[in-house]
Amino acid sequence: MTVNLALLLTAAGLVGVGTYVMLERSLTRVLVGLVLLSNGVNLGFLVASGSPGDPPLLYEYEDGSIADPLPQALVLTAIVITLGTVAFVLAMAYRSWQLAGNDDVQDDVEDAAIRRLAAADEASEGFDLSITATPDDQDEPIEEEGEAAGVAADGDSSDAGVPREEDS
Amino acid sequence: MSADLLVPFPVLLPLLGAGLALMLSGRPHAQRAVTVIVLVAVVAISAVLLVLADRGTPLVLWIGAWEPPLGISLVADRLSSLMLLVSAVVALAVLVYSIGQGMTGAERETPVSIYHPTYLVLVAGVSNAFLAGDLFNLFVSFEMLLFASYVLLTLGGTEGRIRAGTIYVVVNIISSMLFLTAIAVTYAAVGTVNLAQLSLRLAEIPDATALMIQLLLLTTFAIKAAVFPLSFWLPDSYPTAPAPVTAVFAGLLTKVGVYAILRTQTLLFPESPLTTLLLWAALLTMVIGILGAVAQSDIKRMLSFTLVSHIGFMVLGIGLATGAGLTGAVFYVAHHITIQTALFLVLGLVERRAGSTSLVKLGGLARLTPLLAIMFFVPAMNLAGIPPLSGFIGKVGLLAAGVETASPLAYAVVAAGTVTSLLTLYAVAKTWNLAFWRTPEQAHEMALTIAHLDEGSQVPGEPQLVRHRGHVHAGSQQFDDSAIAEARRTIAEEGTDQDLHELLEQRTLDERLPRTMTGATIGLVAVSVALTLVAGPLYGYADRAADNLLTPSVYLDAVLPEGVR
């Protein structure tokens, strides 16, 4: 089977762009991403069906110049399903906007809880080893030093500890 | 031949019933009658299919009588028919329950005219997934059940449900796109989507290509089945839906994913079981899921996490890819569908009787409604795997299969499984202690104490409260920030949140539970206990099903006649 490179590259481009747009918070952008992504995947099916431009008709054309009809049938089904999904997501985005004034994909409840905990934990035991050494007078410089050491030692938890402003 | 004609009915009947129910949308009684009749018929047909499939050869129907391998095939082998029967029974019980809820419910959040047709489409999708003989049909059935689940999850369109629904829909869209990509790649690689043909042809293509297809499919199904690390969407989206919807989702939808993994792993890729990958996934799913469950202060959320956690047991069986492992997995799927659904139905009753499922607010349910307490206790102990219940049998089977394999990783997973069982026991025992055993007054006082923690007032006689890293520990219980906030809201004089003690004093609760709901729940709990009683024959059946899975030639011979390979 020869593969049409233009078709393949277009499919890859659509999938890439679609995935990128889908990473957005707003549901309408997710929707745009979905449309691009599904078109990309559907083009991928056409790659599998033989060289483009050949009709999927038996008998009227000589063997070897007809396209495989099955992927086209699958693509048709997939298009219909995507249409339904788009309609539903659009309705949901509208309802979300009606209720909350935005259509953002909200944070997971657990996620938010963990982030709160991480924020509360930012300067807890692990970070304050140097402070434990001088328990009574917590001088500013020492505390800063301790924090800096902690951050250097444990980059992950300091990342998780910074609450993201735009989410609330 | 004529027996084969029964195969499409578990899909056809619900679909036709859905159409009929939609036409009868003005007449709730007729709608209910149609739905119940259809589901009873599906249960009966599935039972017949189970008996027929157990004779040894899978039942196969090529839709539209196209010459194989051109058409769409529906296949009912031992595994499919077992899944069909269990899911049909569970679907029927949940439907009866939701009828009870709808008829007496004061809440008008569930528009009846939509509920019944959508529910039937969901059942049709689930049945179709179990019967599908080709990948694309599997995709279509996933979409059918997903669409129905989108609608059911966002019923009424309240803010909480839209929020949860958004996450659920986006996650599932992505998994659908992955699935579609996988199908396109598969077709490009081997030129067919029929599972039986795939089984033959995937063995002939380069290993790397086959592995890519396998991993794509595995990722897709792992999202559906909520296998760690693709499980985070589940505990967030399930608990907000109406009780019967959560129950049927928890019972069926994740198991469809497990079934798909089981089918593709054994039929399409018998040579590459990916044992290490799947065992790690099983281990992490079990442990991380149950740790999430232990931390919850709402029973619904707790159960959603145990659902994720126990998916790990089934993945363990699949990952071992031995006869004993697959037998355990098949048995565990059947057990877990009934048990998880029963528990969520009980929770719906708890919510109705006591106005909440939050552990901060509940107390004294065992005294208030002893029947409800029994209905919770039995499946909860079953979930934790207390002998002699079916959960124990399933877990022992799986863990024994792990020990039999005797690799270090298998031992590690066995250890993790044991720890998971114990932690499940801890989680349900904590729920039992707080919601059912203590008195409502104690619950009220504990909420008071937690809420006034910062003011340093300590109610005498109550366990000492310790604050530690964002949690409050009271005796052996632990509450996180959201629970503390909830306790504050509950205690606030002018607040609308009230706990069970206050509600009981005001006598605003229904005294009686609707009989239909209780009946349906008792029925399902009885089914789950009955699984223990018939565990011997069922385990034998699971064993034979696993045998079939391990010898794909049984499936191939039934689906593809000689000469079309």
Short mmCIF file of C-alpha atoms in Angstrom, two decimals, chain B residues 174-421:
data_model
loop_
_atom_site.label_atom_id
_atom_site.label_comp_id
_atom_site.label_asym_id
_atom_site.label_seq_id
_atom_site.Cartn_x
_atom_site.Cartn_y
_atom_site.Cartn_z
CA ILE B 174 -10.43 11.96 24.65
CA SER B 175 -10.67 8.23 25.24
CA SER B 176 -13.07 7.92 22.30
CA MET B 177 -10.64 9.76 20.05
CA LEU B 178 -7.85 7.46 21.19
CA PHE B 179 -10.01 4.46 20.44
CA LEU B 180 -10.83 5.78 16.99
CA THR B 181 -7.13 6.36 16.32
CA ALA B 182 -6.41 2.83 17.48
CA ILE B 183 -9.02 1.45 15.08
CA ALA B 184 -7.61 3.50 12.18
CA VAL B 185 -4.09 2.26 12.92
CA THR B 186 -5.32 -1.31 13.27
CA TYR B 187 -7.16 -1.17 9.97
CA ALA B 188 -4.16 0.35 8.23
CA ALA B 189 -1.94 -2.37 9.66
CA VAL B 190 -4.03 -5.50 9.07
CA GLY B 191 -7.04 -4.46 6.98
CA THR B 192 -9.80 -5.73 9.23
CA VAL B 193 -11.61 -4.80 12.41
CA ASN B 194 -13.15 -8.19 13.09
CA LEU B 195 -11.79 -9.51 16.38
CA ALA B 196 -11.41 -13.07 15.15
CA GLN B 197 -9.55 -12.01 12.02
CA LEU B 198 -7.48 -9.57 14.04
CA SER B 199 -6.49 -12.40 16.31
CA LEU B 200 -5.04 -14.27 13.33
CA ARG B 201 -3.49 -11.35 11.50
CA LEU B 202 -1.99 -9.41 14.40
CA ALA B 203 0.31 -12.37 15.00
CA GLU B 204 1.76 -11.90 11.52
CA ILE B 205 2.68 -8.22 11.62
CA PRO B 206 5.90 -6.85 13.17
CA ASP B 207 5.91 -7.00 16.94
CA ALA B 208 6.48 -3.28 17.34
CA THR B 209 3.36 -2.39 15.34
CA ALA B 210 1.28 -4.92 17.24
CA LEU B 211 2.60 -3.55 20.52
CA MET B 212 1.64 -0.01 19.53
CA ILE B 213 -1.90 -1.13 18.71
CA GLN B 214 -2.08 -3.06 21.96
CA LEU B 215 -0.94 -0.10 24.03
CA LEU B 216 -3.38 2.26 22.28
CA LEU B 217 -6.27 -0.09 22.99
CA LEU B 218 -5.09 -0.70 26.52
CA THR B 219 -4.89 3.02 27.25
CA THR B 220 -8.38 3.55 25.87
CA PHE B 221 -9.92 0.78 27.93
CA ALA B 222 -7.93 1.70 31.01
CA ILE B 223 -9.53 5.15 30.91
CA LYS B 224 -12.98 3.54 30.77
CA ALA B 225 -12.13 1.05 33.49
CA ALA B 226 -10.51 3.72 35.69
CA VAL B 227 -7.17 1.99 36.06
CA PHE B 228 -4.49 4.08 37.75
CA PRO B 229 -3.08 6.48 36.55
CA LEU B 230 -6.14 7.05 34.35
CA SER B 231 -8.62 6.85 37.20
CA PHE B 232 -8.80 10.38 38.53
CA TRP B 233 -11.94 11.34 36.66
CA LEU B 234 -14.07 8.72 38.40
CA PRO B 235 -14.33 9.75 42.06
CA ASP B 236 -14.96 13.27 40.94
CA SER B 237 -17.79 12.66 38.52
CA TYR B 238 -19.80 9.75 39.91
CA PRO B 239 -20.95 10.96 43.35
CA THR B 240 -22.91 13.98 42.13
CA ALA B 241 -25.35 12.03 39.96
CA PRO B 242 -28.72 10.79 41.27
CA ALA B 243 -28.32 7.66 43.42
CA PRO B 244 -29.61 5.07 40.91
CA VAL B 245 -27.48 6.59 38.15
CA THR B 246 -24.34 6.42 40.27
CA ALA B 247 -25.24 2.85 41.17
CA VAL B 248 -25.61 1.66 37.61
CA PHE B 249 -22.50 3.56 36.46
CA ALA B 250 -20.43 2.14 39.29
CA GLY B 251 -21.64 -1.35 38.59
CA LEU B 252 -21.54 -1.48 34.83
CA LEU B 253 -19.53 1.18 33.04
CA THR B 254 -16.10 0.51 34.50
CA LYS B 255 -16.68 -3.24 34.07
CA VAL B 256 -17.28 -2.71 30.36
CA GLY B 257 -13.74 -1.34 30.25
CA VAL B 258 -12.46 -4.32 32.25
CA TYR B 259 -14.28 -6.67 29.89
CA ALA B 260 -12.72 -4.94 26.87
CA ILE B 261 -9.24 -5.29 28.38
CA LEU B 262 -9.93 -8.94 29.16
CA ARG B 263 -11.16 -9.62 25.64
CA THR B 264 -8.41 -7.83 23.72
CA GLN B 265 -5.63 -9.12 25.95
CA THR B 266 -6.67 -12.75 25.62
CA LEU B 267 -8.00 -12.83 22.07
CA LEU B 268 -5.88 -10.32 20.17
CA PHE B 269 -2.60 -10.38 22.04
CA PRO B 270 -2.22 -13.78 23.69
CA GLU B 271 1.51 -13.71 22.98
CA SER B 272 2.16 -10.43 24.75
CA PRO B 273 0.44 -10.37 28.13
CA LEU B 274 2.39 -7.29 29.33
CA THR B 275 2.40 -8.87 32.77
CA THR B 276 4.82 -6.42 34.36
CA LEU B 277 2.95 -3.35 33.17
CA LEU B 278 -0.47 -4.65 34.16
CA LEU B 279 0.68 -5.89 37.56
CA TRP B 280 2.17 -2.50 38.35
CA ALA B 281 -1.05 -0.86 37.22
CA ALA B 282 -3.02 -3.27 39.41
CA LEU B 283 -0.83 -2.61 42.42
CA LEU B 284 -1.00 1.15 42.12
CA THR B 285 -4.73 1.14 41.35
CA MET B 286 -5.47 -0.90 44.45
CA VAL B 287 -3.27 0.99 46.86
CA ILE B 288 -3.83 4.54 45.68
CA GLY B 289 -7.55 3.97 45.26
CA ILE B 290 -8.01 2.65 48.76
CA LEU B 291 -5.85 5.38 50.30
CA GLY B 292 -8.20 7.85 48.65
CA ALA B 293 -11.17 6.00 50.11
CA VAL B 294 -9.76 6.07 53.62
CA ALA B 295 -9.39 9.86 53.47
CA GLN B 296 -13.00 10.57 52.52
CA SER B 297 -15.64 11.94 54.83
CA ASP B 298 -18.55 11.38 52.45
CA ILE B 299 -19.76 7.82 51.96
CA LYS B 300 -20.49 8.29 48.26
CA ARG B 301 -16.98 9.54 47.59
CA MET B 302 -15.53 6.81 49.77
CA LEU B 303 -17.33 4.17 47.74
CA SER B 304 -16.23 5.75 44.46
CA PHE B 305 -12.63 5.38 45.60
CA THR B 306 -13.14 1.77 46.65
CA LEU B 307 -14.58 1.21 43.19
CA VAL B 308 -11.33 2.43 41.63
CA SER B 309 -9.31 0.42 44.11
CA HIS B 310 -11.08 -2.85 43.44
CA ILE B 311 -10.71 -2.48 39.68
CA GLY B 312 -7.09 -3.25 40.57
CA PHE B 313 -8.07 -6.78 41.63
CA MET B 314 -9.50 -7.50 38.19
CA VAL B 315 -6.46 -6.01 36.46
CA LEU B 316 -4.34 -8.24 38.68
CA GLY B 317 -6.12 -11.31 37.33
CA ILE B 318 -5.79 -10.13 33.74
CA GLY B 319 -2.15 -9.22 34.22
CA LEU B 320 -1.21 -12.64 35.54
CA ALA B 321 -2.63 -14.12 32.32
CA THR B 322 -2.76 -17.59 33.86
CA GLY B 323 -5.84 -19.77 34.04
CA ALA B 324 -6.25 -19.17 37.76
CA GLY B 325 -5.78 -15.42 37.35
CA LEU B 326 -8.36 -15.09 34.58
CA THR B 327 -10.81 -17.28 36.50
CA GLY B 328 -10.42 -15.03 39.50
CA ALA B 329 -10.87 -11.93 37.38
CA VAL B 330 -14.06 -13.24 35.74
CA PHE B 331 -15.51 -14.25 39.10
CA TYR B 332 -14.49 -10.96 40.67
CA VAL B 333 -16.13 -8.93 37.90
CA ALA B 334 -19.45 -10.71 38.49
CA HIS B 335 -19.13 -10.26 42.25
CA HIS B 336 -18.06 -6.64 42.07
CA ILE B 337 -20.82 -5.52 39.70
CA THR B 338 -23.53 -6.66 42.11
CA ILE B 339 -21.81 -5.56 45.28
CA GLN B 340 -20.87 -2.07 44.20
CA THR B 341 -24.30 -1.39 42.75
CA ALA B 342 -26.00 -2.70 45.89
CA LEU B 343 -23.90 -0.42 48.08
CA PHE B 344 -24.71 2.66 46.04
CA LEU B 345 -28.41 1.79 46.13
CA VAL B 346 -28.21 1.52 49.92
CA LEU B 347 -26.55 4.91 49.98
CA GLY B 348 -29.45 6.34 48.02
CA LEU B 349 -31.74 5.03 50.76
CA VAL B 350 -29.46 6.49 53.45
CA GLU B 351 -29.58 9.85 51.73
CA ARG B 352 -33.34 9.66 51.58
CA ARG B 353 -33.82 8.56 55.16
CA ALA B 354 -31.24 10.78 56.79
CA GLY B 355 -30.92 13.65 54.33
CA SER B 356 -27.20 13.27 53.72
CA THR B 357 -24.35 10.85 53.07
CA SER B 358 -21.77 12.90 54.92
CA LEU B 359 -20.08 11.20 57.83
CA VAL B 360 -20.01 14.53 59.66
CA LYS B 361 -23.78 14.63 59.78
CA LEU B 362 -24.85 11.03 60.12
CA GLY B 363 -25.24 8.89 63.20
CA GLY B 364 -27.53 6.30 64.72
CA LEU B 365 -28.86 4.86 61.49
CA ALA B 366 -28.63 1.33 62.88
CA ARG B 367 -31.20 2.23 65.50
CA LEU B 368 -33.28 4.43 63.24
CA THR B 369 -33.71 1.85 60.49
CA PRO B 370 -32.23 -1.54 61.38
CA LEU B 371 -33.17 -2.92 57.96
CA LEU B 372 -31.07 -0.28 56.24
CA ALA B 373 -28.18 -1.08 58.54
CA ILE B 374 -28.32 -4.76 57.60
CA MET B 375 -28.54 -3.87 53.93
CA PHE B 376 -25.40 -1.79 54.28
CA PHE B 377 -23.52 -4.16 56.54
CA VAL B 378 -23.75 -7.31 54.42
CA PRO B 379 -22.47 -5.87 51.11
CA ALA B 380 -19.92 -3.73 52.95
CA MET B 381 -18.41 -6.79 54.61
CA ASN B 382 -18.61 -8.55 51.26
CA LEU B 383 -16.70 -5.70 49.64
CA ALA B 384 -14.01 -5.93 52.29
CA GLY B 385 -13.76 -9.67 51.69
CA ILE B 386 -14.90 -11.17 54.97
CA PRO B 387 -15.34 -14.94 54.79
CA PRO B 388 -17.53 -16.68 53.74
CA LEU B 389 -18.91 -14.03 51.38
CA SER B 390 -18.21 -13.99 47.66
CA GLY B 391 -15.73 -11.12 47.97
CA PHE B 392 -13.54 -13.38 50.09
CA ILE B 393 -13.73 -16.20 47.57
CA GLY B 394 -12.88 -13.89 44.67
CA LYS B 395 -9.96 -12.29 46.51
CA VAL B 396 -8.56 -15.61 47.68
CA GLY B 397 -8.77 -16.90 44.11
CA LEU B 398 -6.88 -13.91 42.75
CA LEU B 399 -4.28 -13.84 45.50
CA ALA B 400 -3.71 -17.59 45.18
CA ALA B 401 -3.21 -17.11 41.44
CA GLY B 402 -0.64 -14.44 42.26
CA VAL B 403 1.21 -16.73 44.67
CA GLU B 404 1.13 -19.48 42.06
CA THR B 405 2.89 -17.22 39.57
CA ALA B 406 5.59 -16.70 42.20
CA SER B 407 7.46 -13.79 40.67
CA PRO B 408 8.63 -11.02 43.05
CA LEU B 409 6.22 -8.56 41.45
CA ALA B 410 3.33 -11.00 41.80
CA TYR B 411 4.15 -11.38 45.50
CA ALA B 412 4.23 -7.61 45.85
CA VAL B 413 0.81 -7.32 44.23
CA VAL B 414 -0.53 -10.07 46.48
CA ALA B 415 0.72 -8.13 49.49
CA ALA B 416 -0.83 -4.95 48.12
CA GLY B 417 -4.11 -6.81 47.58
CA THR B 418 -4.13 -7.97 51.19
CA VAL B 419 -3.40 -4.48 52.45
CA THR B 420 -6.14 -3.14 50.18
CA SER B 421 -8.64 -5.60 51.62
#
